[in-house]
Amino acid sequence: MKEEVKNLKQEGINPGLAVVIVGDDPASRVYVNSKKKACEEIGIYSEEYALSAKTTQDELLELINMLNEKKDISGILVQLPLPEHIDEEIIINAINPKKDVDAFHPVNVGKIMFGNYDFVPCTPAGVMELIKESGIEVAGKECVIIGRSNIVGKPQAMLLLHENGTVTICHSKTKNLAETVKRADIVVAAVGKPEMITGDMIKEGAVVIDVGINRLENKKLVGDVHFESAEKVASAITPVPGGVGPMTIAMLMKNTVKAARINRES
Ligand code: GUN
């Protein structure tokens, strides 16, 4: 990405990312800091807008409108979750789809459904990159996703489907979760429940990708997968921390570079 940013600048295109954080959720603060640091490392200009938890929805909309117009900003990222008095959907809808580097806007979500898209949501994109770089074939494989969020589960299903996987999405109402997971050649855990997927639920030789980041009472960070038991049966597995997390950030950088090209053309 560093190389690509350099080339981009030689073409006269300067990528810029605006990161908006509302309130003081400690996890969000950590994520936002990592995103800013990644920008710095690869030469992307970034601006942070840290707003108080009392910010009104109208004030936030006003900021987004300003960033939509701002020439040196190619990508806008509003860190989620937002405080309860702010409607996330209204905020996401207000972001110019051409600057929506998270790919949360309905226009971008729709494009992902069609399989013809500019921006891919960062976490599912990171998962796909890990699979690809590890030489794992998706076509024809049983892919089981645990979790149906708009940020991970749903777009992840589409991306695996586009690669010709046979995809199942499990959620809180799924019957026989353990049985379903046991069928999987590729497991993507994205529920936010510490260590709920255990080794006995996983088929010998399966690929296990852990999207969860949960902080236990003793402050330890763990995934949605019980690593020690799953590692014994999986042919490949991602750790937490240090697995999917850094990939999410890398994909955000990729989307920001793409946004810079798109916004130059328009
Ligand atoms: N909160 C948790 N994950 C994400 C993400 O990928 N993007 C944003 N904007 N907020 C998040």
mmCIF file of N, CA, C and O in Angstrom, residues 78 80 92-93 95 100-109 112 121-122 150-152:
data_model
loop_
_atom_site.group_PDB
_atom_site.id
_atom_site.type_symbol
_atom_site.label_atom_id
_atom_site.label_comp_id
_atom_site.label_asym_id
_atom_site.label_seq_id
_atom_site.Cartn_x
_atom_site.Cartn_y
_atom_site.Cartn_z
ATOM 1 N N VAL A 78 -17.088 6.764 9.875
ATOM 2 C CA VAL A 78 -17.716 7.090 11.159
ATOM 3 C C VAL A 78 -17.644 5.830 12.013
ATOM 4 O O VAL A 78 -18.286 4.821 11.697
ATOM 5 N N LEU A 80 -18.336 3.059 14.485
ATOM 6 C CA LEU A 80 -19.532 2.542 15.158
ATOM 7 C C LEU A 80 -19.101 1.763 16.396
ATOM 8 O O LEU A 80 -17.985 1.258 16.421
ATOM 9 N N ILE A 92 -25.234 6.873 8.303
ATOM 10 C CA ILE A 92 -24.593 6.128 7.208
ATOM 11 C C ILE A 92 -25.160 6.575 5.855
ATOM 12 O O ILE A 92 -24.436 6.748 4.883
ATOM 13 N N ASN A 93 -26.488 6.796 5.840
ATOM 14 C CA ASN A 93 -27.142 7.247 4.610
ATOM 15 C C ASN A 93 -26.653 8.620 4.143
ATOM 16 O O ASN A 93 -26.784 8.957 2.970
ATOM 17 N N ILE A 95 -23.564 9.746 4.278
ATOM 18 C CA ILE A 95 -22.200 9.732 3.722
ATOM 19 C C ILE A 95 -22.267 9.575 2.204
ATOM 20 O O ILE A 95 -23.003 8.725 1.696
ATOM 21 N N ASP A 100 -17.504 6.417 0.932
ATOM 22 C CA ASP A 100 -17.904 5.460 1.978
ATOM 23 C C ASP A 100 -16.932 4.274 2.037
ATOM 24 O O ASP A 100 -17.234 3.172 1.578
ATOM 25 N N VAL A 101 -15.774 4.516 2.645
ATOM 26 C CA VAL A 101 -14.705 3.501 2.649
ATOM 27 C C VAL A 101 -15.029 2.281 3.530
ATOM 28 O O VAL A 101 -14.334 1.271 3.464
ATOM 29 N N ASP A 102 -16.081 2.373 4.339
ATOM 30 C CA ASP A 102 -16.530 1.212 5.120
ATOM 31 C C ASP A 102 -17.481 0.328 4.300
ATOM 32 O O ASP A 102 -17.772 -0.801 4.692
ATOM 33 N N ALA A 103 -18.014 0.883 3.208
ATOM 34 C CA ALA A 103 -19.023 0.207 2.375
ATOM 35 C C ALA A 103 -20.282 -0.134 3.170
ATOM 36 O O ALA A 103 -20.856 -1.200 3.026
ATOM 37 N N PHE A 104 -20.712 0.798 4.004
ATOM 38 C CA PHE A 104 -21.930 0.599 4.802
ATOM 39 C C PHE A 104 -23.157 1.248 4.163
ATOM 40 O O PHE A 104 -24.285 0.944 4.520
ATOM 41 N N HIS A 105 -22.945 2.214 3.241
ATOM 42 C CA HIS A 105 -24.074 2.916 2.626
ATOM 43 C C HIS A 105 -24.886 1.942 1.753
ATOM 44 O O HIS A 105 -24.304 1.083 1.085
ATOM 45 N N PRO A 106 -26.239 2.088 1.753
ATOM 46 C CA PRO A 106 -27.083 1.163 0.974
ATOM 47 C C PRO A 106 -26.672 1.016 -0.495
ATOM 48 O O PRO A 106 -26.806 -0.069 -1.062
ATOM 49 N N VAL A 107 -26.171 2.087 -1.090
ATOM 50 C CA VAL A 107 -25.721 1.988 -2.493
ATOM 51 C C VAL A 107 -24.584 0.968 -2.604
ATOM 52 O O VAL A 107 -24.570 0.110 -3.489
ATOM 53 N N ASN A 108 -23.653 1.038 -1.682
ATOM 54 C CA ASN A 108 -22.509 0.112 -1.718
ATOM 55 C C ASN A 108 -22.919 -1.298 -1.298
ATOM 56 O O ASN A 108 -22.419 -2.277 -1.849
ATOM 57 N N VAL A 109 -23.838 -1.388 -0.339
ATOM 58 C CA VAL A 109 -24.347 -2.705 0.081
ATOM 59 C C VAL A 109 -25.026 -3.376 -1.116
ATOM 60 O O VAL A 109 -24.808 -4.561 -1.394
ATOM 61 N N ILE A 112 -22.608 -4.745 -3.619
ATOM 62 C CA ILE A 112 -21.994 -6.001 -3.156
ATOM 63 C C ILE A 112 -22.919 -7.183 -3.478
ATOM 64 O O ILE A 112 -22.459 -8.238 -3.893
ATOM 65 N N PRO A 121 -16.689 -4.076 2.455
ATOM 66 C CA PRO A 121 -16.551 -3.827 3.891
ATOM 67 C C PRO A 121 -15.235 -4.432 4.396
ATOM 68 O O PRO A 121 -14.867 -5.550 4.014
ATOM 69 N N CYS A 122 -14.545 -3.654 5.229
ATOM 70 C CA CYS A 122 -13.136 -3.953 5.530
ATOM 71 C C CYS A 122 -12.919 -5.317 6.181
ATOM 72 O O CYS A 122 -11.986 -6.039 5.809
ATOM 73 N N ASN A 150 -24.696 -6.618 9.895
ATOM 74 C CA ASN A 150 -24.555 -5.909 8.619
ATOM 75 C C ASN A 150 -23.090 -5.635 8.306
ATOM 76 O O ASN A 150 -22.708 -5.482 7.157
ATOM 77 N N ILE A 151 -22.270 -5.539 9.365
ATOM 78 C CA ILE A 151 -20.856 -5.198 9.172
ATOM 79 C C ILE A 151 -20.036 -6.411 8.743
ATOM 80 O O ILE A 151 -19.125 -6.310 7.946
ATOM 81 N N VAL A 152 -20.348 -7.588 9.294
ATOM 82 C CA VAL A 152 -19.538 -8.772 8.963
ATOM 83 C C VAL A 152 -20.376 -9.909 8.357
ATOM 84 O O VAL A 152 -20.214 -10.251 7.191
#
